C-alpha cells in the first residue's frame, strides 16, 4: 500500500493512549513510506495525525470541502490540500487516492465515513483493506454490534470479517498489507464462526 486514508475525529480529548497510538501510526507510515490521505483539518485527531506524519518527513494530502475551509479549520502546511465543493466529493476523492482505510477514534462523521467505505467494499465497488485502530477498546461496542448483526442474520460471517480489528498500529498495517479484501455475495450462516 502506497497510500492510506485515515478517518478520524475533529475533536481531540486528552488521552495519552490515543496520542501514543497516533505517534506510532505515524512512525509506521514513515517506516513503510505510506502517504497519508485524510480530511484536511488542522484540529482534533485529524490535525494530530497529519502533524505527526509531516514531522517525520512524510507526505500528506488533505481533502476538505469549501464550507469547512471557510470555518478556518483547514490545514495549510500539508504536502497537498484539495478543496471540494461538498462532502460527497470529499469522500469520493479520499477513497480514489487511497489503497486502504484506517479508522481512528471519532464521532458521527468518522462512523459515517467508515460505514460508507465498508458498504462500498461489500458491494464490490473496491477491494481495498479496511482496518480499525481500536485504541483502548474504543470500538469494542461497535464490534459487538456487528456480531449482533451476524447473530440476527443481517450480516454474513464472511462480510463481518472484512474489517480488521487491531489495537496496535504496526500490527494493523501488517495485517492490512496481507489482506485481500473479497466480499461474499452468498450470505451463509455457519454455526461455528471465527471472527478473530
mmCIF file with all atom_site columns, C-alpha atoms in Angstrom:
data_model
loop_
_atom_site.group_PDB
_atom_site.id
_atom_site.type_symbol
_atom_site.label_atom_id
_atom_site.label_alt_id
_atom_site.label_comp_id
_atom_site.label_asym_id
_atom_site.label_entity_id
_atom_site.label_seq_id
_atom_site.pdbx_PDB_ins_code
_atom_site.Cartn_x
_atom_site.Cartn_y
_atom_site.Cartn_z
_atom_site.occupancy
_atom_site.B_iso_or_equiv
_atom_site.pdbx_formal_charge
_atom_site.auth_seq_id
_atom_site.auth_comp_id
_atom_site.auth_asym_id
_atom_site.auth_atom_id
_atom_site.pdbx_PDB_model_num
ATOM 1   C CA . UNK A 1 1   ? 0.000   0.000   0.000  1.00 0.00 ? 1   UNK A CA 1
ATOM 2   C CA . UNK A 1 2   ? 1.412   3.342   -1.064 1.00 0.00 ? 2   UNK A CA 1
ATOM 3   C CA . UNK A 1 3   ? -1.329  5.494   0.429  1.00 0.00 ? 3   UNK A CA 1
ATOM 4   C CA . UNK A 1 4   ? -3.835  5.033   3.254  1.00 0.00 ? 4   UNK A CA 1
ATOM 5   C CA . UNK A 1 5   ? -6.859  7.132   4.079  1.00 0.00 ? 5   UNK A CA 1
ATOM 6   C CA . UNK A 1 6   ? -7.335  7.758   7.799  1.00 0.00 ? 6   UNK A CA 1
ATOM 7   C CA . UNK A 1 7   ? -10.795 8.589   9.114  1.00 0.00 ? 7   UNK A CA 1
ATOM 8   C CA . UNK A 1 8   ? -10.789 10.305  12.495 1.00 0.00 ? 8   UNK A CA 1
ATOM 9   C CA . UNK A 1 9   ? -12.389 12.951  14.668 1.00 0.00 ? 9   UNK A CA 1
ATOM 10  C CA . UNK A 1 10  ? -12.202 16.730  14.687 1.00 0.00 ? 10  UNK A CA 1
ATOM 11  C CA . UNK A 1 11  ? -12.101 16.547  18.488 1.00 0.00 ? 11  UNK A CA 1
ATOM 12  C CA . UNK A 1 12  ? -9.064  15.541  20.496 1.00 0.00 ? 12  UNK A CA 1
ATOM 13  C CA . UNK A 1 13  ? -9.621  14.634  24.152 1.00 0.00 ? 13  UNK A CA 1
ATOM 14  C CA . UNK A 1 14  ? -6.585  14.474  26.404 1.00 0.00 ? 14  UNK A CA 1
ATOM 15  C CA . UNK A 1 15  ? -5.821  10.782  26.158 1.00 0.00 ? 15  UNK A CA 1
ATOM 16  C CA . UNK A 1 16  ? -2.233  9.511   26.454 1.00 0.00 ? 16  UNK A CA 1
ATOM 17  C CA . UNK A 1 17  ? -3.172  6.162   24.884 1.00 0.00 ? 17  UNK A CA 1
ATOM 18  C CA . UNK A 1 18  ? -4.623  7.897   21.833 1.00 0.00 ? 18  UNK A CA 1
ATOM 19  C CA . UNK A 1 19  ? -1.579  10.167  21.491 1.00 0.00 ? 19  UNK A CA 1
ATOM 20  C CA . UNK A 1 20  ? 0.711   7.154   21.722 1.00 0.00 ? 20  UNK A CA 1
ATOM 21  C CA . UNK A 1 21  ? -1.297  5.324   19.049 1.00 0.00 ? 21  UNK A CA 1
ATOM 22  C CA . UNK A 1 22  ? -1.207  8.343   16.722 1.00 0.00 ? 22  UNK A CA 1
ATOM 23  C CA . UNK A 1 23  ? 2.553   8.698   17.171 1.00 0.00 ? 23  UNK A CA 1
ATOM 24  C CA . UNK A 1 24  ? 3.174   5.013   16.495 1.00 0.00 ? 24  UNK A CA 1
ATOM 25  C CA . UNK A 1 25  ? 0.862   5.038   13.488 1.00 0.00 ? 25  UNK A CA 1
ATOM 26  C CA . UNK A 1 26  ? 2.773   7.999   12.030 1.00 0.00 ? 26  UNK A CA 1
ATOM 27  C CA . UNK A 1 27  ? 6.068   6.189   12.637 1.00 0.00 ? 27  UNK A CA 1
ATOM 28  C CA . UNK A 1 28  ? 4.695   3.134   10.837 1.00 0.00 ? 28  UNK A CA 1
ATOM 29  C CA . UNK A 1 29  ? 3.625   5.279   7.891  1.00 0.00 ? 29  UNK A CA 1
ATOM 30  C CA . UNK A 1 30  ? 7.141   6.725   7.801  1.00 0.00 ? 30  UNK A CA 1
ATOM 31  C CA . UNK A 1 31  ? 8.825   3.315   8.040  1.00 0.00 ? 31  UNK A CA 1
ATOM 32  C CA . UNK A 1 32  ? 6.790   1.977   5.113  1.00 0.00 ? 32  UNK A CA 1
ATOM 33  C CA . UNK A 1 33  ? 6.794   5.259   3.144  1.00 0.00 ? 33  UNK A CA 1
ATOM 34  C CA . UNK A 1 34  ? 3.000   5.350   3.179  1.00 0.00 ? 34  UNK A CA 1
ATOM 35  C CA . UNK A 1 35  ? 1.339   8.551   2.020  1.00 0.00 ? 35  UNK A CA 1
ATOM 36  C CA . UNK A 1 36  ? -1.401  9.834   4.358  1.00 0.00 ? 36  UNK A CA 1
ATOM 37  C CA . UNK A 1 37  ? -4.765  10.872  2.933  1.00 0.00 ? 37  UNK A CA 1
ATOM 38  C CA . UNK A 1 38  ? -7.199  12.446  5.403  1.00 0.00 ? 38  UNK A CA 1
ATOM 39  C CA . UNK A 1 39  ? -9.921  15.056  5.823  1.00 0.00 ? 39  UNK A CA 1
ATOM 40  C CA . UNK A 1 40  ? -7.666  18.122  5.610  1.00 0.00 ? 40  UNK A CA 1
ATOM 41  C CA . UNK A 1 41  ? -8.399  19.572  9.045  1.00 0.00 ? 41  UNK A CA 1
ATOM 42  C CA . UNK A 1 42  ? -5.899  21.251  11.357 1.00 0.00 ? 42  UNK A CA 1
ATOM 43  C CA . UNK A 1 43  ? -7.793  20.413  14.548 1.00 0.00 ? 43  UNK A CA 1
ATOM 44  C CA . UNK A 1 44  ? -8.581  17.315  16.560 1.00 0.00 ? 44  UNK A CA 1
ATOM 45  C CA . UNK A 1 45  ? -7.247  13.854  15.847 1.00 0.00 ? 45  UNK A CA 1
ATOM 46  C CA . UNK A 1 46  ? -7.144  14.893  12.178 1.00 0.00 ? 46  UNK A CA 1
ATOM 47  C CA . UNK A 1 47  ? -4.616  17.628  12.802 1.00 0.00 ? 47  UNK A CA 1
ATOM 48  C CA . UNK A 1 48  ? -2.633  15.429  15.178 1.00 0.00 ? 48  UNK A CA 1
ATOM 49  C CA . UNK A 1 49  ? -2.072  12.567  12.726 1.00 0.00 ? 49  UNK A CA 1
ATOM 50  C CA . UNK A 1 50  ? -1.226  14.966  9.893  1.00 0.00 ? 50  UNK A CA 1
ATOM 51  C CA . UNK A 1 51  ? 1.316   16.829  12.033 1.00 0.00 ? 51  UNK A CA 1
ATOM 52  C CA . UNK A 1 52  ? 2.922   13.608  13.266 1.00 0.00 ? 52  UNK A CA 1
ATOM 53  C CA . UNK A 1 53  ? 3.369   12.292  9.722  1.00 0.00 ? 53  UNK A CA 1
ATOM 54  C CA . UNK A 1 54  ? 4.740   15.622  8.472  1.00 0.00 ? 54  UNK A CA 1
ATOM 55  C CA . UNK A 1 55  ? 7.149   15.832  11.424 1.00 0.00 ? 55  UNK A CA 1
ATOM 56  C CA . UNK A 1 56  ? 8.697   12.559  10.241 1.00 0.00 ? 56  UNK A CA 1
ATOM 57  C CA . UNK A 1 57  ? 9.212   13.804  6.697  1.00 0.00 ? 57  UNK A CA 1
ATOM 58  C CA . UNK A 1 58  ? 6.131   12.031  5.357  1.00 0.00 ? 58  UNK A CA 1
ATOM 59  C CA . UNK A 1 59  ? 3.719   13.284  2.728  1.00 0.00 ? 59  UNK A CA 1
ATOM 60  C CA . UNK A 1 60  ? 0.108   14.204  3.435  1.00 0.00 ? 60  UNK A CA 1
ATOM 61  C CA . UNK A 1 61  ? -2.858  15.003  1.224  1.00 0.00 ? 61  UNK A CA 1
ATOM 62  C CA . UNK A 1 62  ? -5.822  16.678  2.863  1.00 0.00 ? 62  UNK A CA 1
ATOM 63  C CA . UNK A 1 63  ? -9.237  16.781  1.227  1.00 0.00 ? 63  UNK A CA 1
ATOM 64  C CA . UNK A 1 64  ? -11.687 19.335  2.586  1.00 0.00 ? 64  UNK A CA 1
ATOM 65  C CA . UNK A 1 65  ? -14.927 20.899  1.334  1.00 0.00 ? 65  UNK A CA 1
ATOM 66  C CA . UNK A 1 66  ? -15.032 24.669  0.867  1.00 0.00 ? 66  UNK A CA 1
ATOM 67  C CA . UNK A 1 67  ? -17.588 25.260  3.624  1.00 0.00 ? 67  UNK A CA 1
ATOM 68  C CA . UNK A 1 68  ? -15.281 23.664  6.229  1.00 0.00 ? 68  UNK A CA 1
ATOM 69  C CA . UNK A 1 69  ? -12.306 25.588  4.897  1.00 0.00 ? 69  UNK A CA 1
ATOM 70  C CA . UNK A 1 70  ? -14.350 28.771  5.376  1.00 0.00 ? 70  UNK A CA 1
ATOM 71  C CA . UNK A 1 71  ? -14.614 27.900  9.080  1.00 0.00 ? 71  UNK A CA 1
ATOM 72  C CA . UNK A 1 72  ? -10.810 28.133  9.267  1.00 0.00 ? 72  UNK A CA 1
ATOM 73  C CA . UNK A 1 73  ? -10.220 24.503  10.160 1.00 0.00 ? 73  UNK A CA 1
ATOM 74  C CA . UNK A 1 74  ? -8.157  23.680  7.070  1.00 0.00 ? 74  UNK A CA 1
ATOM 75  C CA . UNK A 1 75  ? -4.505  22.639  7.371  1.00 0.00 ? 75  UNK A CA 1
ATOM 76  C CA . UNK A 1 76  ? -2.394  24.822  5.073  1.00 0.00 ? 76  UNK A CA 1
ATOM 77  C CA . UNK A 1 77  ? 1.000   23.197  5.720  1.00 0.00 ? 77  UNK A CA 1
ATOM 78  C CA . UNK A 1 78  ? 0.276   19.882  4.010  1.00 0.00 ? 78  UNK A CA 1
ATOM 79  C CA . UNK A 1 79  ? 2.010   18.392  1.006  1.00 0.00 ? 79  UNK A CA 1
ATOM 80  C CA . UNK A 1 80  ? -1.264  18.914  -0.859 1.00 0.00 ? 80  UNK A CA 1
ATOM 81  C CA . UNK A 1 81  ? -4.639  20.374  0.101  1.00 0.00 ? 81  UNK A CA 1
ATOM 82  C CA . UNK A 1 82  ? -7.551  19.558  -2.201 1.00 0.00 ? 82  UNK A CA 1
ATOM 83  C CA . UNK A 1 83  ? -10.703 21.654  -1.872 1.00 0.00 ? 83  UNK A CA 1
ATOM 84  C CA . UNK A 1 84  ? -14.008 20.095  -2.926 1.00 0.00 ? 84  UNK A CA 1
ATOM 85  C CA . UNK A 1 85  ? -17.484 21.510  -3.441 1.00 0.00 ? 85  UNK A CA 1
ATOM 86  C CA . UNK A 1 86  ? -19.179 19.276  -0.900 1.00 0.00 ? 86  UNK A CA 1
ATOM 87  C CA . UNK A 1 87  ? -18.838 16.291  1.446  1.00 0.00 ? 87  UNK A CA 1
ATOM 88  C CA . UNK A 1 88  ? -19.755 13.739  -1.216 1.00 0.00 ? 88  UNK A CA 1
ATOM 89  C CA . UNK A 1 89  ? -16.922 14.875  -3.482 1.00 0.00 ? 89  UNK A CA 1
ATOM 90  C CA . UNK A 1 90  ? -14.585 14.898  -0.499 1.00 0.00 ? 90  UNK A CA 1
ATOM 91  C CA . UNK A 1 91  ? -15.272 11.269  0.434  1.00 0.00 ? 91  UNK A CA 1
ATOM 92  C CA . UNK A 1 92  ? -15.039 10.049  -3.147 1.00 0.00 ? 92  UNK A CA 1
ATOM 93  C CA . UNK A 1 93  ? -11.725 11.854  -3.682 1.00 0.00 ? 93  UNK A CA 1
ATOM 94  C CA . UNK A 1 94  ? -10.260 10.461  -0.452 1.00 0.00 ? 94  UNK A CA 1
ATOM 95  C CA . UNK A 1 95  ? -11.255 6.947   -1.483 1.00 0.00 ? 95  UNK A CA 1
ATOM 96  C CA . UNK A 1 96  ? -9.877  7.360   -5.006 1.00 0.00 ? 96  UNK A CA 1
ATOM 97  C CA . UNK A 1 97  ? -6.485  8.483   -3.678 1.00 0.00 ? 97  UNK A CA 1
ATOM 98  C CA . UNK A 1 98  ? -6.116  5.599   -1.216 1.00 0.00 ? 98  UNK A CA 1
ATOM 99  C CA . UNK A 1 99  ? -5.052  1.941   -1.277 1.00 0.00 ? 99  UNK A CA 1
ATOM 100 C CA . UNK A 1 100 ? -6.623  1.202   2.106  1.00 0.00 ? 100 UNK A CA 1
ATOM 101 C CA . UNK A 1 101 ? -8.514  2.759   5.000  1.00 0.00 ? 101 UNK A CA 1
ATOM 102 C CA . UNK A 1 102 ? -7.859  3.107   8.740  1.00 0.00 ? 102 UNK A CA 1
ATOM 103 C CA . UNK A 1 103 ? -10.426 4.239   11.292 1.00 0.00 ? 103 UNK A CA 1
ATOM 104 C CA . UNK A 1 104 ? -9.215  6.087   14.403 1.00 0.00 ? 104 UNK A CA 1
ATOM 105 C CA . UNK A 1 105 ? -11.466 7.232   17.255 1.00 0.00 ? 105 UNK A CA 1
ATOM 106 C CA . UNK A 1 106 ? -14.036 9.801   16.216 1.00 0.00 ? 106 UNK A CA 1
ATOM 107 C CA . UNK A 1 107 ? -17.701 10.743  16.236 1.00 0.00 ? 107 UNK A CA 1
ATOM 108 C CA . UNK A 1 108 ? -20.617 10.696  13.803 1.00 0.00 ? 108 UNK A CA 1
ATOM 109 C CA . UNK A 1 109 ? -18.568 11.801  10.799 1.00 0.00 ? 109 UNK A CA 1
ATOM 110 C CA . UNK A 1 110 ? -15.952 9.116   11.351 1.00 0.00 ? 110 UNK A CA 1
ATOM 111 C CA . UNK A 1 111 ? -18.644 6.447   11.681 1.00 0.00 ? 111 UNK A CA 1
ATOM 112 C CA . UNK A 1 112 ? -20.381 7.655   8.522  1.00 0.00 ? 112 UNK A CA 1
ATOM 113 C CA . UNK A 1 113 ? -17.157 7.541   6.512  1.00 0.00 ? 113 UNK A CA 1
ATOM 114 C CA . UNK A 1 114 ? -16.275 4.110   7.884  1.00 0.00 ? 114 UNK A CA 1
ATOM 115 C CA . UNK A 1 115 ? -19.619 2.511   7.122  1.00 0.00 ? 115 UNK A CA 1
ATOM 116 C CA . UNK A 1 116 ? -19.831 4.072   3.683  1.00 0.00 ? 116 UNK A CA 1
ATOM 117 C CA . UNK A 1 117 ? -16.448 2.730   2.546  1.00 0.00 ? 117 UNK A CA 1
ATOM 118 C CA . UNK A 1 118 ? -17.253 -0.620  4.207  1.00 0.00 ? 118 UNK A CA 1
ATOM 119 C CA . UNK A 1 119 ? -20.551 -0.778  2.317  1.00 0.00 ? 119 UNK A CA 1
ATOM 120 C CA . UNK A 1 120 ? -18.690 0.027   -0.902 1.00 0.00 ? 120 UNK A CA 1
ATOM 121 C CA . UNK A 1 121 ? -16.429 -2.941  -0.181 1.00 0.00 ? 121 UNK A CA 1
ATOM 122 C CA . UNK A 1 122 ? -19.381 -5.234  0.470  1.00 0.00 ? 122 UNK A CA 1
ATOM 123 C CA . UNK A 1 123 ? -20.916 -4.083  -2.842 1.00 0.00 ? 123 UNK A CA 1
ATOM 124 C CA . UNK A 1 124 ? -17.579 -4.784  -4.598 1.00 0.00 ? 124 UNK A CA 1
ATOM 125 C CA . UNK A 1 125 ? -17.047 -1.156  -5.590 1.00 0.00 ? 125 UNK A CA 1
ATOM 126 C CA . UNK A 1 126 ? -13.465 -1.559  -4.348 1.00 0.00 ? 126 UNK A CA 1
ATOM 127 C CA . UNK A 1 127 ? -11.250 -4.277  -2.875 1.00 0.00 ? 127 UNK A CA 1
ATOM 128 C CA . UNK A 1 128 ? -9.151  -2.181  -0.511 1.00 0.00 ? 128 UNK A CA 1
ATOM 129 C CA . UNK A 1 129 ? -8.492  -3.327  3.072  1.00 0.00 ? 129 UNK A CA 1
ATOM 130 C CA . UNK A 1 130 ? -10.234 -1.584  5.961  1.00 0.00 ? 130 UNK A CA 1
ATOM 131 C CA . UNK A 1 131 ? -8.697  -1.537  9.432  1.00 0.00 ? 131 UNK A CA 1
ATOM 132 C CA . UNK A 1 132 ? -9.932  -0.174  12.736 1.00 0.00 ? 132 UNK A CA 1
ATOM 133 C CA . UNK A 1 133 ? -7.270  1.036   15.183 1.00 0.00 ? 133 UNK A CA 1
ATOM 134 C CA . UNK A 1 134 ? -9.168  0.080   18.314 1.00 0.00 ? 134 UNK A CA 1
ATOM 135 C CA . UNK A 1 135 ? -7.373  2.245   20.887 1.00 0.00 ? 135 UNK A CA 1
ATOM 136 C CA . UNK A 1 136 ? -8.140  1.176   24.478 1.00 0.00 ? 136 UNK A CA 1
ATOM 137 C CA . UNK A 1 137 ? -11.232 -0.710  23.343 1.00 0.00 ? 137 UNK A CA 1
ATOM 138 C CA . UNK A 1 138 ? -12.828 2.445   21.895 1.00 0.00 ? 138 UNK A CA 1
ATOM 139 C CA . UNK A 1 139 ? -14.662 0.382   19.256 1.00 0.00 ? 139 UNK A CA 1
ATOM 140 C CA . UNK A 1 140 ? -15.415 -2.739  21.304 1.00 0.00 ? 140 UNK A CA 1
ATOM 141 C CA . UNK A 1 141 ? -19.126 -1.981  21.424 1.00 0.00 ? 141 UNK A CA 1
ATOM 142 C CA . UNK A 1 142 ? -19.158 -1.326  17.690 1.00 0.00 ? 142 UNK A CA 1
ATOM 143 C CA . UNK A 1 143 ? -17.724 -4.772  17.009 1.00 0.00 ? 143 UNK A CA 1
ATOM 144 C CA . UNK A 1 144 ? -20.190 -6.251  19.474 1.00 0.00 ? 144 UNK A CA 1
ATOM 145 C CA . UNK A 1 145 ? -22.977 -4.680  17.395 1.00 0.00 ? 145 UNK A CA 1
ATOM 146 C CA . UNK A 1 146 ? -21.535 -6.217  14.235 1.00 0.00 ? 146 UNK A CA 1
ATOM 147 C CA . UNK A 1 147 ? -21.682 -9.587  15.993 1.00 0.00 ? 147 UNK A CA 1
ATOM 148 C CA . UNK A 1 148 ? -25.347 -8.951  16.807 1.00 0.00 ? 148 UNK A CA 1
ATOM 149 C CA . UNK A 1 149 ? -25.938 -8.287  13.091 1.00 0.00 ? 149 UNK A CA 1
ATOM 150 C CA . UNK A 1 150 ? -24.400 -11.685 12.326 1.00 0.00 ? 150 UNK A CA 1
ATOM 151 C CA . UNK A 1 151 ? -26.414 -13.420 15.041 1.00 0.00 ? 151 UNK A CA 1
ATOM 152 C CA . UNK A 1 152 ? -29.658 -11.862 13.744 1.00 0.00 ? 152 UNK A CA 1
ATOM 153 C CA . UNK A 1 153 ? -28.714 -12.764 10.160 1.00 0.00 ? 153 UNK A CA 1
ATOM 154 C CA . UNK A 1 154 ? -28.450 -9.235  8.788  1.00 0.00 ? 154 UNK A CA 1
ATOM 155 C CA . UNK A 1 155 ? -24.720 -9.704  8.091  1.00 0.00 ? 155 UNK A CA 1
ATOM 156 C CA . UNK A 1 156 ? -22.841 -12.744 6.866  1.00 0.00 ? 156 UNK A CA 1
ATOM 157 C CA . UNK A 1 157 ? -19.889 -14.132 8.775  1.00 0.00 ? 157 UNK A CA 1
ATOM 158 C CA . UNK A 1 158 ? -17.618 -13.544 5.785  1.00 0.00 ? 158 UNK A CA 1
ATOM 159 C CA . UNK A 1 159 ? -18.618 -9.897  5.343  1.00 0.00 ? 159 UNK A CA 1
ATOM 160 C CA . UNK A 1 160 ? -18.277 -9.342  9.095  1.00 0.00 ? 160 UNK A CA 1
ATOM 161 C CA . UNK A 1 161 ? -14.658 -10.450 8.758  1.00 0.00 ? 161 UNK A CA 1
ATOM 162 C CA . UNK A 1 162 ? -13.898 -7.795  6.120  1.00 0.00 ? 162 UNK A CA 1
ATOM 163 C CA . UNK A 1 163 ? -12.986 -5.340  8.895  1.00 0.00 ? 163 UNK A CA 1
ATOM 164 C CA . UNK A 1 164 ? -9.617  -5.770  10.616 1.00 0.00 ? 164 UNK A CA 1
ATOM 165 C CA . UNK A 1 165 ? -9.807  -5.023  14.351 1.00 0.00 ? 165 UNK A CA 1
ATOM 166 C CA . UNK A 1 166 ? -6.416  -4.291  15.891 1.00 0.00 ? 166 UNK A CA 1
ATOM 167 C CA . UNK A 1 167 ? -5.199  -2.196  18.831 1.00 0.00 ? 167 UNK A CA 1
ATOM 168 C CA . UNK A 1 168 ? -1.540  -1.939  17.780 1.00 0.00 ? 168 UNK A CA 1
ATOM 169 C CA . UNK A 1 169 ? -0.691  0.300   14.789 1.00 0.00 ? 169 UNK A CA 1
ATOM 170 C CA . UNK A 1 170 ? 2.216   -1.718  13.382 1.00 0.00 ? 170 UNK A CA 1
ATOM 171 C CA . UNK A 1 171 ? 0.272   -4.970  13.548 1.00 0.00 ? 171 UNK A CA 1
ATOM 172 C CA . UNK A 1 172 ? -2.726  -3.285  11.923 1.00 0.00 ? 172 UNK A CA 1
ATOM 173 C CA . UNK A 1 173 ? -0.635  -2.138  8.947  1.00 0.00 ? 173 UNK A CA 1
ATOM 174 C CA . UNK A 1 174 ? 0.925   -5.597  8.585  1.00 0.00 ? 174 UNK A CA 1
ATOM 175 C CA . UNK A 1 175 ? -2.497  -7.264  8.583  1.00 0.00 ? 175 UNK A CA 1
ATOM 176 C CA . UNK A 1 176 ? -3.784  -4.787  6.009  1.00 0.00 ? 176 UNK A CA 1
ATOM 177 C CA . UNK A 1 177 ? -0.801  -5.429  3.747  1.00 0.00 ? 177 UNK A CA 1
ATOM 178 C CA . UNK A 1 178 ? -1.508  -9.171  3.867  1.00 0.00 ? 178 UNK A CA 1
ATOM 179 C CA . UNK A 1 179 ? -5.258  -8.850  3.422  1.00 0.00 ? 179 UNK A CA 1
ATOM 180 C CA . UNK A 1 180 ? -7.029  -9.399  0.126  1.00 0.00 ? 180 UNK A CA 1
ATOM 181 C CA . UNK A 1 181 ? -10.450 -7.861  0.633  1.00 0.00 ? 181 UNK A CA 1
ATOM 182 C CA . UNK A 1 182 ? -13.024 -10.054 -1.073 1.00 0.00 ? 182 UNK A CA 1
ATOM 183 C CA . UNK A 1 183 ? -16.709 -9.650  -0.164 1.00 0.00 ? 183 UNK A CA 1
ATOM 184 C CA . UNK A 1 184 ? -19.031 -12.636 -0.330 1.00 0.00 ? 184 UNK A CA 1
ATOM 185 C CA . UNK A 1 185 ? -22.291 -12.282 -2.248 1.00 0.00 ? 185 UNK A CA 1
ATOM 186 C CA . UNK A 1 186 ? -23.655 -15.520 -0.836 1.00 0.00 ? 186 UNK A CA 1
ATOM 187 C CA . UNK A 1 187 ? -24.999 -14.986 2.666  1.00 0.00 ? 187 UNK A CA 1
ATOM 188 C CA . UNK A 1 188 ? -24.046 -18.007 4.772  1.00 0.00 ? 188 UNK A CA 1
ATOM 189 C CA . UNK A 1 189 ? -24.657 -18.512 8.458  1.00 0.00 ? 189 UNK A CA 1
ATOM 190 C CA . UNK A 1 190 ? -22.459 -21.310 9.845  1.00 0.00 ? 190 UNK A CA 1
ATOM 191 C CA . UNK A 1 191 ? -22.970 -22.228 13.478 1.00 0.00 ? 191 UNK A CA 1
ATOM 192 C CA . UNK A 1 192 ? -19.234 -22.282 14.221 1.00 0.00 ? 192 UNK A CA 1
ATOM 193 C CA . UNK A 1 193 ? -17.754 -18.909 13.349 1.00 0.00 ? 193 UNK A CA 1
ATOM 194 C CA . UNK A 1 194 ? -14.327 -17.419 13.888 1.00 0.00 ? 194 UNK A CA 1
ATOM 195 C CA . UNK A 1 195 ? -14.298 -13.622 13.782 1.00 0.00 ? 195 UNK A CA 1
ATOM 196 C CA . UNK A 1 196 ? -10.765 -13.087 15.048 1.00 0.00 ? 196 UNK A CA 1
#
